[in-house]
Amino acid sequence: MDRKNDIIALQSTALDIGAAIGDVGDHGSGAIAVFLGTTRGEVNAQGRELVALDYEAYAEMAETQMRQMAEDARRRWPISRIVMLHRTGLVDVGQPSVLIAVSTPHRAEAFGACRFLIDDLKKQATIWKKEVWSDRSSTWAEGRGRQP
Amino acid sequence: MDRKNDIIALQSTALDIGAAIGDVGDHGSGAIAVFLGTTRGEVNAQGRELVALDYEAYAEMAETQMRQMAEDARRRWPISRIVMLHRTGLVDVGQPSVLIAVSTPHRAEAFGACRFLIDDLKKQATIWKKEVWSDRSSTWAEGRGRQP
Amino acid sequence: MKIRLRMFAVLRDRSGISQTEIELADGATVATAMEEVGRRFLGIVELLPRTAAAVNLCYAKPATILRDGDELALIPPVSGG
Amino acid sequence: MKIRLRMFAVLRDRSGISQTEIELADGATVATAMEEVGRRFLGIVELLPRTAAAVNLCYAKPATILRDGDELALIPPVSGG
């Protein structure tokens, strides 16, 4: 129940998934739910393949928001620890851009909190992705967030 | 959509979480949901601390069941890959005994399939846990499965 | 006919038997096999009402008819995960 | 009064400005600040109707009154995750 062990950050380096999940483990928890968002390969209208997503963030605000989301989740579920990591910069196809991991006593709570955190992050957090195509052209992804 | 890349196994060695999640990744998927069940520390009525769970399985049947569960999940969600691993033998407090990882195009499907698979595994799979206490006494956990 | 009997977890512990063969009359069902098991292994009789059965790796009903060479497994309530 | 203006993603790309200071009349709101931004950076005018604002790291309504030294950020629809 101690938020001082939470790890919430934007980072420009690759996500270390094993380490992040190790960090969320806790002797008092029996369940860990993890969500990873990865760059999905696609082809654009011009027939170019997506090679990467290039993430930009308003970092100070996004980290503040992510800490607030973690607080909100702790009010709704009995959470042991939370890890929320989001990449900035280039994330190649197949690589993870975001990791949410939550440990709780039981599994329903872990799934609920993890889903809540990724949904809220996608809706609110001040992060944007640009699609980088095989001809080196790039386009800002259509934003689907529902910020006020 | 190709089940030949699924990894479904019981194993007596520690789960390699990073490798398992690497195995479930796929260029066509944008979402990975993972569930880890870990041994939760507790104290019994005699004041002894739990030190480990000792898992026994009817392995041939459990693996057959897990493959069937993966088939069932593929009928309900557009799944890229599935990894289902369960430990046998001693799993110390804090360590994972089960890992379910599912990759799909979008996150709702990944959460739905992952939850379905862990729920079904816990209800049906022929696996049993014995609680090992700090005085080396041990007790079979109360089974909560709802097998026919 | 002969079937292979397997027992797990608390049933294995209390009976002291992990697997064995048992002889049954032709036409025996899962239910009659479990009665026979109860007569042989008195220590598990009280557990049998909460015990499920599997034949050749699939859960089976009490009325399922056994055949020579079948593998009958006695399954206490599962607790994996 | 002076506020710090920050722009991100497509707004930064089209305006060529990541951050700058702008001078506003005392009592200016988020809405009046955005009108001023539209006058200065014509390339982003068409995007402003779908642009949210944050003041000092919190989303803010158009009617929010700005104060000297505030950080006003213009936030295109987010697309993280």
XYZ file of C-alpha atoms in Angstrom:
458
model
C 0.000 0.000 0.000
C 3.081 2.161 -0.079
C 3.367 4.526 -2.998
C 7.044 5.258 -2.340
C 7.897 2.021 -4.177
C 5.994 3.084 -7.292
C 8.080 3.728 -10.399
C 6.580 6.275 -12.793
C 8.694 7.705 -15.572
C 9.173 8.674 -19.164
C 12.392 7.334 -20.618
C 14.268 7.617 -23.884
C 15.894 4.179 -23.559
C 14.404 0.736 -24.250
C 12.028 -0.624 -21.596
C 13.550 -3.409 -19.487
C 10.457 -5.558 -19.054
C 11.956 -8.186 -16.763
C 13.324 -5.511 -14.416
C 10.037 -3.580 -14.394
C 8.046 -6.667 -13.468
C 10.631 -7.580 -10.835
C 10.174 -4.084 -9.362
C 6.408 -4.484 -9.075
C 6.577 -7.808 -7.239
C 5.903 -7.787 -3.529
C 5.645 -10.508 -0.898
C 2.162 -9.318 0.027
C 0.763 -9.570 -3.490
C -0.410 -12.686 -5.278
C -1.219 -11.148 -8.646
C 0.578 -8.976 -11.164
C -1.150 -7.657 -14.275
C 0.969 -6.101 -16.983
C 0.073 -4.227 -20.135
C 2.550 -3.550 -22.902
C 1.745 -1.379 -25.879
C 3.948 -2.205 -28.850
C 4.464 -0.576 -32.229
C 2.245 -2.505 -34.627
C 3.444 -2.911 -38.177
C 1.234 -1.384 -40.854
C 1.245 -0.070 -44.409
C 0.028 3.423 -45.327
C -2.086 4.566 -48.282
C 1.087 5.139 -50.311
C 2.167 1.538 -49.746
C 4.988 2.480 -47.350
C 5.661 0.311 -44.327
C 5.714 1.762 -40.858
C 9.228 1.461 -39.432
C 8.845 3.202 -36.070
C 6.815 5.542 -33.926
C 8.551 8.690 -32.681
C 7.145 9.756 -29.307
C 7.204 13.314 -28.023
C 6.004 14.253 -24.538
C 5.286 17.286 -22.430
C 7.281 15.379 -19.875
C 6.749 17.382 -16.680
C 2.994 17.345 -17.188
C 2.784 13.703 -18.331
C 4.706 12.464 -15.289
C 2.513 14.576 -13.002
C -0.564 13.092 -14.668
C 0.752 9.547 -14.388
C 1.392 10.003 -10.657
C -2.151 11.335 -10.288
C -3.531 8.314 -12.170
C -1.622 6.022 -9.814
C -3.176 7.870 -6.847
C -6.625 7.476 -8.356
C -6.065 3.756 -8.901
C -4.899 3.327 -5.297
C -8.170 4.857 -4.128
C -10.149 2.233 -6.050
C -8.104 -0.953 -5.616
C -5.858 -2.423 -2.883
C -2.614 -1.997 -4.777
C 0.827 -3.060 -3.567
C 2.989 -1.435 -6.257
C 2.648 0.309 -9.583
C 5.153 0.671 -12.416
C 4.246 3.017 -15.300
C 6.869 3.611 -17.970
C 6.500 5.344 -21.318
C 9.100 5.726 -24.031
C 10.052 8.937 -25.768
C 11.859 9.029 -29.103
C 11.917 6.278 -31.723
C 10.266 2.942 -30.977
C 10.712 0.407 -33.775
C 7.953 -1.893 -34.972
C 7.556 -4.779 -32.511
C 9.087 -2.838 -29.609
C 7.170 -1.669 -26.513
C 6.397 2.017 -26.004
C 4.464 1.737 -22.745
C 4.451 -0.634 -19.796
C 1.923 -0.656 -16.963
C 2.394 -3.204 -14.167
C 0.302 -3.476 -11.005
C 0.576 -5.889 -8.096
C -2.393 -6.615 -5.845
C -3.479 -9.396 -3.489
C -5.870 -10.968 -6.027
C -6.197 -11.068 -9.781
C -9.455 -9.204 -10.392
C -7.972 -6.097 -8.768
C -4.760 -6.343 -10.767
C -6.632 -6.562 -14.081
C -9.005 -3.741 -13.093
C -6.286 -1.344 -12.027
C -4.017 -2.131 -14.993
C -6.826 -1.550 -17.475
C -7.831 1.687 -15.753
C -4.259 3.009 -15.857
C -3.612 2.301 -19.529
C -7.036 3.660 -20.546
C -6.467 6.848 -18.567
C -2.923 7.248 -19.839
C -4.067 6.980 -23.451
C -6.923 9.426 -22.903
C -5.113 12.071 -20.881
C -1.331 11.938 -20.840
C 0.438 14.655 -22.826
C 2.265 12.335 -25.189
C 2.132 12.296 -28.994
C 3.289 9.821 -31.606
C 4.572 10.504 -35.079
C 4.512 7.664 -37.597
C 7.795 7.142 -39.445
C 7.470 5.352 -42.799
C 9.915 3.354 -44.899
C 10.482 6.312 -47.266
C 11.441 8.424 -44.186
C 8.268 10.503 -44.499
C 6.463 10.999 -41.227
C 2.970 11.925 -40.094
C 1.517 12.813 -36.693
C -0.892 10.108 -35.564
C -4.510 11.155 -35.274
C -4.955 11.969 -31.584
C -7.791 10.101 -29.918
C -7.323 11.421 -26.414
C -10.331 12.975 -24.719
C -8.580 15.598 -22.637
C -10.811 18.460 -21.450
C -3.277 -15.967 -35.908
C -0.866 -18.879 -36.008
C -1.001 -21.252 -33.078
C 2.326 -22.876 -33.965
C 4.111 -20.003 -32.213
C 2.193 -20.556 -28.970
C 4.227 -21.746 -26.003
C 2.266 -23.828 -23.505
C 4.115 -25.789 -20.842
C 4.555 -26.881 -17.281
C 8.100 -26.427 -16.055
C 10.049 -27.205 -12.898
C 12.482 -24.319 -13.368
C 11.991 -20.604 -12.607
C 9.884 -18.659 -15.119
C 11.929 -16.349 -17.354
C 9.484 -13.470 -17.602
C 11.456 -11.307 -20.015
C 11.928 -14.216 -22.414
C 8.263 -15.227 -22.208
C 7.077 -11.725 -23.034
C 9.637 -11.496 -25.823
C 8.206 -14.737 -27.240
C 4.649 -13.365 -27.297
C 5.561 -10.189 -29.167
C 4.662 -9.990 -32.815
C 4.939 -7.278 -35.452
C 1.213 -7.528 -36.124
C 0.168 -6.947 -32.532
C -0.062 -3.649 -30.701
C -1.019 -4.935 -27.276
C 0.317 -7.532 -24.868
C -1.486 -8.384 -21.644
C 0.332 -10.466 -19.069
C -0.816 -12.060 -15.857
C 1.585 -13.386 -13.241
C 0.433 -15.315 -10.198
C 2.974 -15.100 -7.388
C 3.270 -16.833 -4.022
C 1.767 -14.420 -1.503
C 3.271 -14.345 1.967
C 0.905 -15.286 4.781
C 0.818 -16.591 8.343
C -1.205 -19.644 9.355
C -3.372 -20.220 12.441
C -0.318 -21.610 14.279
C 1.635 -18.422 13.602
C 3.958 -20.034 11.044
C 4.976 -18.102 7.977
C 4.440 -19.476 4.511
C 7.811 -20.097 2.872
C 6.767 -21.648 -0.450
C 4.061 -23.354 -2.434
C 4.831 -26.831 -3.748
C 2.981 -27.470 -7.028
C 2.018 -30.919 -8.276
C 0.399 -31.487 -11.654
C -1.203 -34.209 -13.708
C 1.051 -32.869 -16.387
C -0.191 -34.657 -19.520
C -3.766 -33.624 -18.782
C -2.942 -30.076 -17.663
C -0.970 -29.354 -20.835
C -3.775 -30.809 -22.956
C -6.252 -28.590 -21.106
C -4.078 -25.498 -21.504
C -3.807 -26.082 -25.255
C -7.602 -26.439 -25.390
C -8.027 -23.188 -23.446
C -5.742 -21.444 -25.929
C -7.904 -22.800 -28.776
C -11.045 -21.536 -27.043
C -9.507 -18.089 -26.582
C -8.525 -17.967 -30.256
C -12.147 -18.597 -31.185
C -13.256 -15.541 -29.163
C -10.471 -12.983 -29.763
C -8.101 -12.132 -32.663
C -4.970 -13.402 -30.976
C -1.460 -13.248 -32.419
C 0.385 -15.395 -29.860
C -0.176 -17.031 -26.496
C 2.321 -18.048 -23.826
C 1.023 -20.097 -20.873
C 3.574 -21.375 -18.369
C 2.983 -22.981 -14.986
C 5.577 -24.064 -12.454
C 5.767 -27.425 -10.745
C 7.706 -28.005 -7.520
C 8.645 -25.382 -4.936
C 7.856 -21.730 -5.622
C 9.143 -19.415 -2.881
C 7.165 -16.476 -1.531
C 7.362 -13.577 -3.982
C 8.146 -15.816 -6.962
C 5.790 -16.422 -9.906
C 4.053 -19.774 -10.339
C 2.054 -18.985 -13.457
C 2.460 -16.667 -16.429
C -0.151 -15.966 -19.099
C 0.777 -13.601 -21.931
C -1.378 -12.779 -24.948
C -0.684 -10.492 -27.887
C -3.501 -9.002 -29.954
C -3.980 -6.019 -32.264
C -5.723 -3.886 -29.585
C -5.758 -3.755 -25.813
C -9.361 -4.713 -24.982
C -8.828 -8.070 -26.681
C -5.541 -8.692 -24.890
C -7.067 -8.025 -21.463
C -10.157 -10.126 -22.262
C -8.214 -13.135 -23.493
C -5.624 -12.981 -20.695
C -8.325 -12.838 -18.025
C -10.237 -15.695 -19.656
C -7.135 -17.894 -19.773
C -6.080 -17.408 -16.151
C -9.667 -17.846 -14.916
C -10.074 -21.046 -16.885
C -6.672 -22.373 -15.846
C -7.471 -21.843 -12.179
C -10.893 -23.460 -12.521
C -9.975 -26.458 -14.629
C -6.293 -27.323 -14.905
C -5.172 -30.427 -13.014
C -2.650 -28.667 -10.795
C -2.512 -28.621 -6.997
C -0.600 -26.556 -4.481
C 0.683 -27.577 -1.080
C 1.527 -24.823 1.405
C 4.946 -25.218 3.036
C 5.320 -23.412 6.386
C 8.335 -22.141 8.284
C 8.263 -25.171 10.645
C 8.423 -27.419 7.527
C 4.845 -28.602 8.069
C 2.767 -28.582 4.910
C -0.917 -28.563 4.026
C -2.755 -29.012 0.737
C -4.447 -25.758 -0.251
C -8.228 -25.820 -0.302
C -9.108 -26.462 -3.934
C -11.442 -23.919 -5.444
C -11.560 -25.273 -8.946
C -14.972 -25.987 -10.434
C -14.103 -28.932 -12.620
C -17.097 -31.112 -13.601
C -10.448 -55.783 -17.773
C -7.575 -53.758 -16.390
C -7.364 -50.013 -16.094
C -4.541 -47.776 -14.940
C -5.467 -45.750 -11.860
C -3.708 -42.465 -11.074
C -4.132 -40.368 -7.955
C -2.863 -36.885 -7.202
C -2.226 -34.416 -4.405
C -4.096 -35.212 -1.174
C -5.404 -38.498 -2.641
C -1.881 -39.625 -3.495
C -0.627 -38.552 -0.069
C -3.360 -40.344 1.877
C -3.434 -43.529 -0.207
C 0.319 -43.722 -0.633
C -0.343 -44.611 -4.285
C 0.544 -42.515 -7.303
C -0.394 -45.067 -9.918
C -1.442 -48.687 -10.054
C -3.532 -51.080 -12.114
C -6.938 -52.263 -11.008
C -9.051 -55.125 -12.309
C -12.706 -54.328 -12.973
C -15.645 -56.243 -14.409
C -16.394 -55.531 -18.051
C -18.899 -52.694 -18.329
C -17.671 -50.985 -15.157
C -18.286 -47.264 -14.996
C -16.292 -44.442 -13.443
C -18.673 -44.638 -10.468
C -18.109 -48.363 -9.897
C -14.353 -47.863 -10.248
C -14.445 -45.155 -7.586
C -16.377 -47.446 -5.257
C -13.695 -50.087 -5.741
C -11.001 -47.500 -5.012
C -12.850 -46.523 -1.812
C -12.862 -50.156 -0.658
C -9.142 -50.535 -1.291
C -7.958 -47.217 0.110
C -10.013 -46.505 3.205
C -8.038 -43.338 3.976
C -9.524 -41.504 1.019
C -13.190 -42.591 1.272
C -14.229 -39.325 2.888
C -12.590 -37.374 0.040
C -14.312 -39.181 -2.825
C -17.560 -37.148 -2.808
C -15.498 -34.077 -3.745
C -13.287 -35.963 -6.203
C -13.694 -35.621 -9.965
C -12.565 -38.198 -12.487
C -10.765 -38.047 -15.790
C -10.544 -40.808 -18.363
C -7.687 -40.624 -20.851
C -6.963 -36.953 -19.992
C -10.571 -35.685 -20.189
C -12.958 -35.034 -17.328
C -15.569 -37.820 -17.257
C -18.983 -38.300 -15.645
C -19.706 -41.049 -13.125
C -21.775 -42.910 -15.737
C -18.916 -43.088 -18.243
C -18.194 -46.718 -19.160
C -14.556 -47.740 -18.862
C -12.676 -49.886 -21.333
C -9.653 -52.127 -20.966
C -6.447 -50.042 -20.902
C -8.129 -46.755 -19.950
C -6.302 -44.358 -17.684
C -8.610 -43.274 -14.845
C -7.345 -40.306 -12.838
C -8.890 -39.204 -9.549
C -8.831 -35.420 -9.342
C -9.232 -33.574 -6.036
C -10.480 -29.978 -6.345
C -7.767 -28.223 -8.321
C -5.791 -25.308 -6.887
C -3.346 -24.243 -9.590
C -2.430 -20.690 -10.465
C 2.356 40.463 -17.891
C 4.483 37.774 -19.420
C 3.665 34.091 -19.721
C 5.716 31.221 -21.022
C 4.113 29.543 -24.039
C 4.887 25.935 -24.915
C 3.732 24.061 -27.996
C 3.979 20.365 -28.813
C 3.774 17.854 -31.625
C 1.972 19.139 -34.733
C 1.670 22.639 -33.202
C 5.409 22.789 -32.590
C 6.126 21.457 -36.075
C 3.840 23.929 -37.856
C 4.741 27.013 -35.796
C 8.434 26.195 -35.593
C 8.256 27.185 -31.921
C 8.745 24.900 -28.972
C 8.700 27.583 -26.297
C 8.651 31.343 -26.106
C 7.397 34.179 -23.938
C 4.373 36.247 -24.823
C 3.169 39.523 -23.414
C -0.516 39.706 -22.505
C -2.759 42.327 -20.909
C -3.431 41.804 -17.214
C -6.573 39.712 -16.748
C -6.051 37.799 -20.001
C -7.629 34.347 -20.090
C -6.552 31.142 -21.752
C -8.989 31.995 -24.562
C -7.503 35.445 -25.205
C -3.999 33.967 -25.089
C -4.960 31.411 -27.726
C -6.366 34.130 -29.955
C -3.056 35.965 -29.655
C -1.200 32.786 -30.544
C -3.429 32.377 -33.602
C -2.537 35.875 -34.762
C 1.185 35.239 -34.374
C 1.342 31.764 -35.850
C -1.016 31.631 -38.796
C 0.017 28.074 -39.667
C -1.730 26.666 -36.617
C -4.988 28.681 -36.638
C -6.955 25.822 -38.163
C -5.727 23.469 -35.416
C -6.720 25.647 -32.460
C -10.377 24.545 -32.245
C -9.140 21.026 -31.429
C -6.353 22.234 -29.137
C -6.603 21.962 -25.342
C -4.667 24.141 -22.923
C -2.766 23.466 -19.730
C -1.670 26.057 -17.195
C 1.179 25.084 -14.890
C 0.871 21.372 -15.787
C -2.929 21.096 -15.349
C -5.578 21.115 -18.053
C -7.371 24.500 -17.952
C -10.634 25.873 -19.330
C -10.772 28.758 -21.831
C -12.088 31.076 -19.090
C -9.133 30.445 -16.774
C -7.428 33.745 -15.925
C -3.680 33.796 -16.468
C -1.138 35.343 -14.146
C 2.320 36.699 -14.727
C 4.862 33.873 -14.966
C 2.322 31.152 -15.792
C 3.298 28.373 -18.162
C 0.617 27.969 -20.832
C 0.921 24.797 -22.908
C -1.061 24.157 -26.081
C -2.009 20.488 -26.271
C -3.098 18.855 -29.540
C -5.231 15.708 -29.151
C -2.934 13.277 -27.328
C -1.882 9.952 -28.866
C 0.353 8.252 -26.316
C 0.382 4.570 -25.423
